[in-house]
């Protein structure tokens, strides 16, 4: 399958990490993956050599409206790629794709990364989001609470994937539950006058 993953690669943020991890994983599963960066491309994460990266930051230097220039640049590259699915990690690229023909974008997926009830959506952006979501084919939310913010129509074409945390082996200790080793690996909190002992250890051998 030909898949376009669309977003911004500003640096070492969580969304940047997730979209790169997704692109890498899809490529490893045999898909043709195109990673499209709408603006600055300054990724701090490794991208598989087989993932085709498209840097559209040149559109930022074109005279005229910056948002319109981004839209045109994205539309042009999608017309060239002709993906079967377009995955969006930012609202702007999601409503860009929603404005295009499905023959250009393929199925449109939007991953909501923030709080959908944030006050930034109370004005014009909220209206744009509502109109765009009518044309989005599928949604991914990080929590049930975020999904439940929306209508039944949106919930019925959505799934919840809790935000993952990736910890490199051998660098940080990993928490684990181990009641049998409570005495030797317990830790305490002194937030109250009486210390509380928890049966959670940080040994990597459990």
Coordinates of C-alpha atoms in Angstrom, one line a residue:
X1 CA 0.0 0.0 0.0
X2 CA 1.2 3.5 -0.8
X3 CA 0.9 5.7 2.4
X4 CA 1.6 9.4 3.0
X5 CA 2.4 10.5 6.5
X6 CA 2.1 14.2 6.8
X7 CA 3.2 16.6 9.5
X8 CA 5.9 18.9 10.7
X9 CA 9.4 17.8 11.7
X10 CA 10.4 20.7 13.9
X11 CA 12.8 18.7 16.1
X12 CA 12.5 16.3 19.0
X13 CA 8.8 16.6 19.9
X14 CA 6.5 13.8 20.7
X15 CA 4.4 14.1 17.6
X16 CA 7.5 14.2 15.4
X17 CA 8.7 11.0 17.1
X18 CA 5.4 9.3 16.7
X19 CA 5.0 10.1 13.0
X20 CA 8.5 8.9 12.3
X21 CA 8.0 5.7 14.3
X22 CA 4.8 5.0 12.3
X23 CA 6.5 5.7 9.0
X24 CA 9.4 3.4 9.9
X25 CA 7.1 0.6 11.1
X26 CA 4.9 0.8 8.0
X27 CA 7.9 0.6 5.7
X28 CA 9.2 -2.4 7.6
X29 CA 5.9 -4.1 7.0
X30 CA 6.4 -3.7 3.2
X31 CA 4.4 -0.5 2.4
X32 CA 5.6 2.3 0.2
X33 CA 5.8 5.2 2.7
X34 CA 6.2 8.9 2.0
X35 CA 7.0 11.1 4.9
X36 CA 5.9 14.7 4.1
X37 CA 7.2 17.6 6.2
X38 CA 5.1 20.7 5.6
X39 CA 7.6 23.3 7.0
X40 CA 10.9 23.1 8.8
X41 CA 12.6 19.7 8.6
X42 CA 14.9 19.3 11.6
X43 CA 14.2 15.8 12.9
X44 CA 16.2 14.4 15.8
X45 CA 15.0 10.9 15.2
X46 CA 16.3 8.2 12.8
X47 CA 14.2 7.7 9.6
X48 CA 14.6 4.4 7.8
X49 CA 16.4 4.7 4.5
X50 CA 13.5 3.2 2.7
X51 CA 11.1 5.9 3.8
X52 CA 10.8 8.6 1.1
X53 CA 11.0 12.0 2.7
X54 CA 9.5 15.1 1.0
X55 CA 10.7 18.4 2.4
X56 CA 8.2 21.2 1.6
X57 CA 9.9 23.9 3.6
X58 CA 10.7 25.7 0.4
X59 CA 7.1 26.9 0.3
X60 CA 7.8 29.0 3.4
X61 CA 10.1 31.3 1.2
X62 CA 7.5 31.9 -1.5
X63 CA 5.9 35.3 -1.5
X64 CA 2.3 35.4 -0.6
X65 CA 0.1 33.8 2.0
X66 CA 2.1 31.2 3.9
X67 CA -0.8 28.8 4.6
X68 CA -2.0 28.9 1.0
X69 CA 1.6 28.2 -0.2
X70 CA 1.7 25.2 2.2
X71 CA -1.6 23.9 0.8
X72 CA -0.4 24.2 -2.8
X73 CA 2.9 22.5 -2.1
X74 CA 1.1 19.6 -0.3
X75 CA -1.5 19.2 -3.0
X76 CA 1.2 19.1 -5.7
X77 CA 3.2 16.4 -4.0
X78 CA 0.1 14.3 -3.2
X79 CA -0.9 14.5 -6.9
X80 CA 2.5 13.2 -7.7
X81 CA 2.5 10.4 -5.1
X82 CA -1.2 9.4 -5.4
X83 CA -1.3 7.7 -2.0
X84 CA -4.0 5.3 -1.0
X85 CA -4.0 6.6 2.6
X86 CA -2.9 10.0 4.0
X87 CA -2.1 10.0 7.7
X88 CA -2.1 13.4 9.5
X89 CA -0.7 14.3 12.9
X90 CA -1.6 18.0 12.8
X91 CA -4.9 19.6 12.2
X92 CA -3.7 21.9 9.5
X93 CA -2.6 19.1 7.2
X94 CA -5.8 17.3 8.0
X95 CA -8.0 20.1 6.9
X96 CA -5.7 20.6 3.9
X97 CA -6.4 17.0 2.9
X98 CA -10.1 17.4 3.6
X99 CA -10.3 20.2 1.0
X100 CA -8.8 18.0 -1.7
X101 CA -10.3 15.3 -3.8
X102 CA -10.1 11.7 -2.5
X103 CA -8.4 10.9 -5.8
X104 CA -5.5 13.0 -4.6
X105 CA -5.3 12.1 -0.9
X106 CA -6.8 8.6 -0.8
X107 CA -8.4 7.8 2.6
X108 CA -7.7 10.6 5.1
X109 CA -6.8 9.7 8.7
X110 CA -6.3 12.2 11.5
X111 CA -4.5 11.5 14.8
X112 CA -5.7 14.0 17.5
X113 CA -2.6 14.7 19.6
X114 CA -3.9 17.4 22.0
X115 CA -6.9 18.4 24.0
X116 CA -9.9 18.7 21.6
X117 CA -11.7 20.9 24.1
X118 CA -8.9 23.5 24.2
X119 CA -10.1 27.1 23.9
X120 CA -8.1 27.6 20.7
X121 CA -11.0 25.7 19.0
X122 CA -13.7 28.1 20.3
X123 CA -13.4 30.4 17.3
X124 CA -12.6 30.1 13.6
X125 CA -10.3 27.1 14.0
X126 CA -13.2 25.2 15.7
X127 CA -15.4 25.9 12.7
X128 CA -12.7 24.8 10.3
X129 CA -12.2 21.6 12.3
X130 CA -15.9 20.8 12.3
X131 CA -16.2 21.2 8.5
X132 CA -13.0 19.3 7.8
X133 CA -14.0 16.4 10.1
X134 CA -17.0 15.7 7.8
X135 CA -14.5 14.6 5.1
X136 CA -12.0 12.7 7.3
X137 CA -12.4 9.0 6.9
X138 CA -10.9 7.8 10.2
X139 CA -9.7 9.2 13.6
X140 CA -7.1 8.1 16.2
X141 CA -7.4 9.5 19.7
X142 CA -5.0 9.1 22.6
X143 CA -7.7 8.6 25.2
X144 CA -11.3 7.7 25.6
X145 CA -12.0 11.1 27.0
X146 CA -10.7 12.8 23.8
X147 CA -12.8 10.5 21.6
X148 CA -15.9 11.1 23.7
X149 CA -15.7 14.8 23.2
X150 CA -17.0 14.3 19.7
X151 CA -20.2 13.2 18.1
X152 CA -21.3 9.6 17.7
X153 CA -20.6 9.9 13.9
X154 CA -16.9 10.6 14.6
X155 CA -16.6 8.1 17.4
X156 CA -18.0 5.4 15.1
X157 CA -15.1 5.9 12.7
X158 CA -12.4 6.2 15.3
X159 CA -10.1 4.1 17.5
X160 CA -8.1 4.9 20.7
X161 CA -4.3 4.2 20.8
X162 CA -2.9 5.4 24.1
X163 CA 0.2 7.5 23.8
X164 CA 3.3 5.2 23.9
X165 CA 6.5 5.8 25.8
X166 CA 9.7 4.4 24.4
X167 CA 12.6 3.9 26.8
X168 CA 15.9 2.7 25.3
X169 CA 17.2 -0.5 26.9
X170 CA 20.1 -0.1 29.3
X171 CA 19.8 3.6 29.7
X172 CA 16.9 4.1 32.1
X173 CA 15.6 1.8 34.8
X174 CA 12.2 0.4 34.0
X175 CA 9.4 0.3 36.6
X176 CA 7.8 -3.0 37.2
X177 CA 5.4 -4.6 39.6
X178 CA 7.0 -7.3 41.7
X179 CA 5.4 -8.1 45.1
X180 CA 7.8 -10.9 45.9
X181 CA 10.8 -8.6 46.0
X182 CA 9.0 -5.8 47.9
X183 CA 11.4 -5.9 50.8
X184 CA 14.6 -5.5 48.8
X185 CA 13.4 -3.1 46.1
X186 CA 10.7 -1.1 47.7
X187 CA 10.6 2.7 47.5
X188 CA 9.0 5.3 49.7
X189 CA 7.2 8.6 49.5
X190 CA 7.1 11.2 52.2
X191 CA 4.4 13.4 50.9
X192 CA 2.6 12.8 54.2
X193 CA 3.9 12.5 57.8
X194 CA 3.8 8.7 57.5
X195 CA 5.9 7.2 54.8
X196 CA 4.1 4.8 52.5
X197 CA 5.9 1.8 51.0
X198 CA 4.9 0.7 47.5
X199 CA 5.5 -2.7 46.0
X200 CA 6.9 -1.3 42.8
X201 CA 10.6 -1.9 42.0
X202 CA 13.0 -0.5 39.4
X203 CA 15.2 -3.5 38.9
X204 CA 15.7 -4.8 35.4
X205 CA 15.8 -8.4 36.4
X206 CA 12.2 -8.8 37.5

